[in-house]
């Protein structure tokens, strides 16, 4: 039962990570510093995904 309860949390973290990377890539291409913005976006995405779950 515990694994089933962990799946939605993992899915939200993965979704947050994907959104964060996407937003980071968009900001990075606009600002010309892709790696920096993708790192920030992915970090924030994981935090928000964990907070929402």
PDB file of N, CA and C in Angstrom:
ATOM      1  N   UNK A   1       0.820  -1.203   0.000  1.00  0.00           N
ATOM      2  CA  UNK A   1       0.000   0.000   0.000  1.00  0.00           C
ATOM      3  C   UNK A   1       0.860   1.262   0.000  1.00  0.00           C
ATOM      4  N   UNK A   2       1.984   1.208   0.660  1.00  0.00           N
ATOM      5  CA  UNK A   2       2.830   2.413   0.743  1.00  0.00           C
ATOM      6  C   UNK A   2       3.310   2.874  -0.637  1.00  0.00           C
ATOM      7  N   UNK A   3       3.649   1.919  -1.507  1.00  0.00           N
ATOM      8  CA  UNK A   3       4.128   2.299  -2.839  1.00  0.00           C
ATOM      9  C   UNK A   3       3.038   3.027  -3.632  1.00  0.00           C
ATOM     10  N   UNK A   4       1.787   2.605  -3.492  1.00  0.00           N
ATOM     11  CA  UNK A   4       0.705   3.285  -4.197  1.00  0.00           C
ATOM     12  C   UNK A   4       0.549   4.720  -3.695  1.00  0.00           C
ATOM     13  N   UNK A   5       0.759   4.933  -2.405  1.00  0.00           N
ATOM     14  CA  UNK A   5       0.645   6.280  -1.866  1.00  0.00           C
ATOM     15  C   UNK A   5       1.790   7.173  -2.315  1.00  0.00           C
ATOM     16  N   UNK A   6       2.942   6.593  -2.609  1.00  0.00           N
ATOM     17  CA  UNK A   6       4.097   7.390  -3.020  1.00  0.00           C
ATOM     18  C   UNK A   6       4.036   7.775  -4.499  1.00  0.00           C
ATOM     19  N   UNK A   7       3.265   7.036  -5.292  1.00  0.00           N
ATOM     20  CA  UNK A   7       3.243   7.302  -6.728  1.00  0.00           C
ATOM     21  C   UNK A   7       2.728   8.705  -7.074  1.00  0.00           C
ATOM     22  N   UNK A   8       1.609   9.151  -6.526  1.00  0.00           N
ATOM     23  CA  UNK A   8       1.168  10.500  -6.880  1.00  0.00           C
ATOM     24  C   UNK A   8       2.203  11.570  -6.538  1.00  0.00           C
ATOM     25  N   UNK A   9       2.883  11.397  -5.420  1.00  0.00           N
ATOM     26  CA  UNK A   9       3.921  12.360  -5.036  1.00  0.00           C
ATOM     27  C   UNK A   9       5.051  12.346  -6.061  1.00  0.00           C
ATOM     28  N   UNK A  10       5.488  11.165  -6.447  1.00  0.00           N
ATOM     29  CA  UNK A  10       6.564  11.062  -7.442  1.00  0.00           C
ATOM     30  C   UNK A  10       6.120  11.656  -8.774  1.00  0.00           C
ATOM     31  N   UNK A  11       4.857  11.436  -9.138  1.00  0.00           N
ATOM     32  CA  UNK A  11       4.348  11.992 -10.390  1.00  0.00           C
ATOM     33  C   UNK A  11       4.320  13.513 -10.344  1.00  0.00           C
ATOM     34  N   UNK A  12       3.928  14.081  -9.211  1.00  0.00           N
ATOM     35  CA  UNK A  12       3.892  15.540  -9.088  1.00  0.00           C
ATOM     36  C   UNK A  12       5.285  16.133  -9.092  1.00  0.00           C
ATOM     37  N   UNK A  13       6.231  15.435  -8.465  1.00  0.00           N
ATOM     38  CA  UNK A  13       7.621  15.915  -8.486  1.00  0.00           C
ATOM     39  C   UNK A  13       8.156  15.854  -9.917  1.00  0.00           C
ATOM     40  N   UNK A  14       7.867  14.769 -10.625  1.00  0.00           N
ATOM     41  CA  UNK A  14       8.324  14.636 -12.011  1.00  0.00           C
ATOM     42  C   UNK A  14       7.680  15.699 -12.896  1.00  0.00           C
ATOM     43  N   UNK A  15       6.393  15.963 -12.676  1.00  0.00           N
ATOM     44  CA  UNK A  15       5.708  16.996 -13.446  1.00  0.00           C
ATOM     45  C   UNK A  15       6.303  18.368 -13.142  1.00  0.00           C
ATOM     46  N   UNK A  16       6.534  18.636 -11.870  1.00  0.00           N
ATOM     47  CA  UNK A  16       7.154  19.904 -11.484  1.00  0.00           C
ATOM     48  C   UNK A  16       8.539  20.060 -12.092  1.00  0.00           C
ATOM     49  N   UNK A  17       9.294  18.969 -12.096  1.00  0.00           N
ATOM     50  CA  UNK A  17      10.635  18.994 -12.683  1.00  0.00           C
ATOM     51  C   UNK A  17      10.553  19.283 -14.181  1.00  0.00           C
ATOM     52  N   UNK A  18       9.633  18.614 -14.872  1.00  0.00           N
ATOM     53  CA  UNK A  18       9.486  18.825 -16.316  1.00  0.00           C
ATOM     54  C   UNK A  18       9.067  20.258 -16.624  1.00  0.00           C
ATOM     55  N   UNK A  19       8.115  20.773 -15.867  1.00  0.00           N
ATOM     56  CA  UNK A  19       7.681  22.158 -16.066  1.00  0.00           C
ATOM     57  C   UNK A  19       8.818  23.123 -15.768  1.00  0.00           C
ATOM     58  N   UNK A  20       9.543  22.857 -14.684  1.00  0.00           N
ATOM     59  CA  UNK A  20      10.657  23.720 -14.305  1.00  0.00           C
ATOM     60  C   UNK A  20      11.744  23.753 -15.365  1.00  0.00           C
ATOM     61  N   UNK A  21      12.057  22.583 -15.922  1.00  0.00           N
ATOM     62  CA  UNK A  21      13.074  22.521 -16.970  1.00  0.00           C
ATOM     63  C   UNK A  21      12.579  23.267 -18.213  1.00  0.00           C
ATOM     64  N   UNK A  22      11.308  23.096 -18.546  1.00  0.00           N
ATOM     65  CA  UNK A  22      10.745  23.790 -19.707  1.00  0.00           C
ATOM     66  C   UNK A  22      10.766  25.299 -19.540  1.00  0.00           C
ATOM     67  N   UNK A  23      10.355  25.759 -18.370  1.00  0.00           N
ATOM     68  CA  UNK A  23      10.369  27.198 -18.093  1.00  0.00           C
ATOM     69  C   UNK A  23      11.812  27.707 -18.052  1.00  0.00           C
ATOM     70  N   UNK A  24      12.681  26.935 -17.422  1.00  0.00           N
ATOM     71  CA  UNK A  24      14.095  27.308 -17.366  1.00  0.00           C
ATOM     72  C   UNK A  24      14.714  27.393 -18.750  1.00  0.00           C
ATOM     73  N   UNK A  25      14.354  26.459 -19.635  1.00  0.00           N
ATOM     74  CA  UNK A  25      14.891  26.481 -20.997  1.00  0.00           C
ATOM     75  C   UNK A  25      14.380  27.704 -21.750  1.00  0.00           C
ATOM     76  N   UNK A  26      13.119  28.044 -21.541  1.00  0.00           N
ATOM     77  CA  UNK A  26      12.568  29.236 -22.201  1.00  0.00           C
ATOM     78  C   UNK A  26      13.267  30.500 -21.705  1.00  0.00           C
ATOM     79  N   UNK A  27      13.429  30.611 -20.392  1.00  0.00           N
ATOM     80  CA  UNK A  27      14.131  31.776 -19.841  1.00  0.00           C
ATOM     81  C   UNK A  27      15.591  31.787 -20.279  1.00  0.00           C
ATOM     82  N   UNK A  28      16.211  30.617 -20.289  1.00  0.00           N
ATOM     83  CA  UNK A  28      17.613  30.529 -20.680  1.00  0.00           C
ATOM     84  C   UNK A  28      17.835  30.958 -22.120  1.00  0.00           C
ATOM     85  N   UNK A  29      16.920  30.563 -23.017  1.00  0.00           N
ATOM     86  CA  UNK A  29      17.085  30.970 -24.409  1.00  0.00           C
ATOM     87  C   UNK A  29      16.851  32.469 -24.558  1.00  0.00           C
ATOM     88  N   UNK A  30      15.970  33.020 -23.724  1.00  0.00           N
ATOM     89  CA  UNK A  30      15.723  34.463 -23.778  1.00  0.00           C
ATOM     90  C   UNK A  30      16.904  35.249 -23.217  1.00  0.00           C
ATOM     91  N   UNK A  31      17.532  34.709 -22.172  1.00  0.00           N
ATOM     92  CA  UNK A  31      18.608  35.439 -21.502  1.00  0.00           C
ATOM     93  C   UNK A  31      19.999  35.001 -21.952  1.00  0.00           C
ATOM     94  N   UNK A  32      20.072  33.920 -22.724  1.00  0.00           N
ATOM     95  CA  UNK A  32      21.353  33.463 -23.243  1.00  0.00           C
ATOM     96  C   UNK A  32      22.185  32.673 -22.247  1.00  0.00           C
ATOM     97  N   UNK A  33      21.582  32.205 -21.168  1.00  0.00           N
ATOM     98  CA  UNK A  33      22.322  31.426 -20.166  1.00  0.00           C
ATOM     99  C   UNK A  33      21.519  30.178 -19.819  1.00  0.00           C
ATOM    100  N   UNK A  34      21.470  29.248 -20.772  1.00  0.00           N
ATOM    101  CA  UNK A  34      20.580  28.089 -20.681  1.00  0.00           C
ATOM    102  C   UNK A  34      20.839  27.233 -19.447  1.00  0.00           C
ATOM    103  N   UNK A  35      22.075  26.856 -19.203  1.00  0.00           N
ATOM    104  CA  UNK A  35      22.370  25.926 -18.107  1.00  0.00           C
ATOM    105  C   UNK A  35      21.971  26.515 -16.761  1.00  0.00           C
ATOM    106  N   UNK A  36      22.227  27.774 -16.581  1.00  0.00           N
ATOM    107  CA  UNK A  36      21.901  28.448 -15.315  1.00  0.00           C
ATOM    108  C   UNK A  36      20.393  28.437 -15.064  1.00  0.00           C
ATOM    109  N   UNK A  37      19.615  28.830 -16.064  1.00  0.00           N
ATOM    110  CA  UNK A  37      18.162  28.911 -15.896  1.00  0.00           C
ATOM    111  C   UNK A  37      17.512  27.539 -15.810  1.00  0.00           C
ATOM    112  N   UNK A  38      18.020  26.560 -16.554  1.00  0.00           N
ATOM    113  CA  UNK A  38      17.472  25.201 -16.463  1.00  0.00           C
ATOM    114  C   UNK A  38      17.719  24.632 -15.065  1.00  0.00           C
ATOM    115  N   UNK A  39      18.894  24.906 -14.498  1.00  0.00           N
ATOM    116  CA  UNK A  39      19.192  24.432 -13.142  1.00  0.00           C
ATOM    117  C   UNK A  39      18.248  25.073 -12.129  1.00  0.00           C
ATOM    118  N   UNK A  40      18.025  26.366 -12.248  1.00  0.00           N
ATOM    119  CA  UNK A  40      17.097  27.053 -11.337  1.00  0.00           C
ATOM    120  C   UNK A  40      15.681  26.506 -11.521  1.00  0.00           C
ATOM    121  N   UNK A  41      15.250  26.383 -12.766  1.00  0.00           N
ATOM    122  CA  UNK A  41      13.896  25.900 -13.049  1.00  0.00           C
ATOM    123  C   UNK A  41      13.674  24.491 -12.542  1.00  0.00           C
ATOM    124  N   UNK A  42      14.646  23.606 -12.738  1.00  0.00           N
ATOM    125  CA  UNK A  42      14.472  22.228 -12.286  1.00  0.00           C
ATOM    126  C   UNK A  42      14.452  22.153 -10.768  1.00  0.00           C
ATOM    127  N   UNK A  43      15.293  22.942 -10.113  1.00  0.00           N
ATOM    128  CA  UNK A  43      15.283  22.967  -8.647  1.00  0.00           C
ATOM    129  C   UNK A  43      13.961  23.460  -8.100  1.00  0.00           C
ATOM    130  N   UNK A  44      13.460  24.551  -8.663  1.00  0.00           N
ATOM    131  CA  UNK A  44      12.169  25.084  -8.217  1.00  0.00           C
ATOM    132  C   UNK A  44      11.040  24.120  -8.544  1.00  0.00           C
ATOM    133  N   UNK A  45      11.125  23.466  -9.694  1.00  0.00           N
ATOM    134  CA  UNK A  45      10.091  22.506 -10.088  1.00  0.00           C
ATOM    135  C   UNK A  45       9.986  21.354  -9.104  1.00  0.00           C
ATOM    136  N   UNK A  46      11.121  20.837  -8.671  1.00  0.00           N
ATOM    137  CA  UNK A  46      11.120  19.743  -7.690  1.00  0.00           C
ATOM    138  C   UNK A  46      10.523  20.218  -6.370  1.00  0.00           C
ATOM    139  N   UNK A  47      10.899  21.421  -5.942  1.00  0.00           N
ATOM    140  CA  UNK A  47      10.373  21.959  -4.682  1.00  0.00           C
ATOM    141  C   UNK A  47       8.863  22.136  -4.753  1.00  0.00           C
ATOM    142  N   UNK A  48       8.374  22.732  -5.847  1.00  0.00           N
ATOM    143  CA  UNK A  48       6.932  22.942  -5.983  1.00  0.00           C
ATOM    144  C   UNK A  48       6.197  21.613  -6.119  1.00  0.00           C
ATOM    145  N   UNK A  49       6.775  20.677  -6.879  1.00  0.00           N
ATOM    146  CA  UNK A  49       6.148  19.365  -7.018  1.00  0.00           C
ATOM    147  C   UNK A  49       6.026  18.650  -5.685  1.00  0.00           C
ATOM    148  N   UNK A  50       7.065  18.740  -4.859  1.00  0.00           N
ATOM    149  CA  UNK A  50       7.036  18.110  -3.539  1.00  0.00           C
ATOM    150  C   UNK A  50       6.032  18.819  -2.631  1.00  0.00           C
ATOM    151  N   UNK A  51       5.951  20.139  -2.752  1.00  0.00           N
ATOM    152  CA  UNK A  51       5.037  20.903  -1.905  1.00  0.00           C
ATOM    153  C   UNK A  51       3.578  20.618  -2.260  1.00  0.00           C
ATOM    154  N   UNK A  52       3.300  20.383  -3.530  1.00  0.00           N
ATOM    155  CA  UNK A  52       1.926  20.137  -3.978  1.00  0.00           C
ATOM    156  C   UNK A  52       1.451  18.732  -3.646  1.00  0.00           C
ATOM    157  N   UNK A  53       2.376  17.807  -3.423  1.00  0.00           N
ATOM    158  CA  UNK A  53       1.974  16.419  -3.204  1.00  0.00           C
ATOM    159  C   UNK A  53       1.648  16.149  -1.750  1.00  0.00           C
TER     160      UNK A  53
END
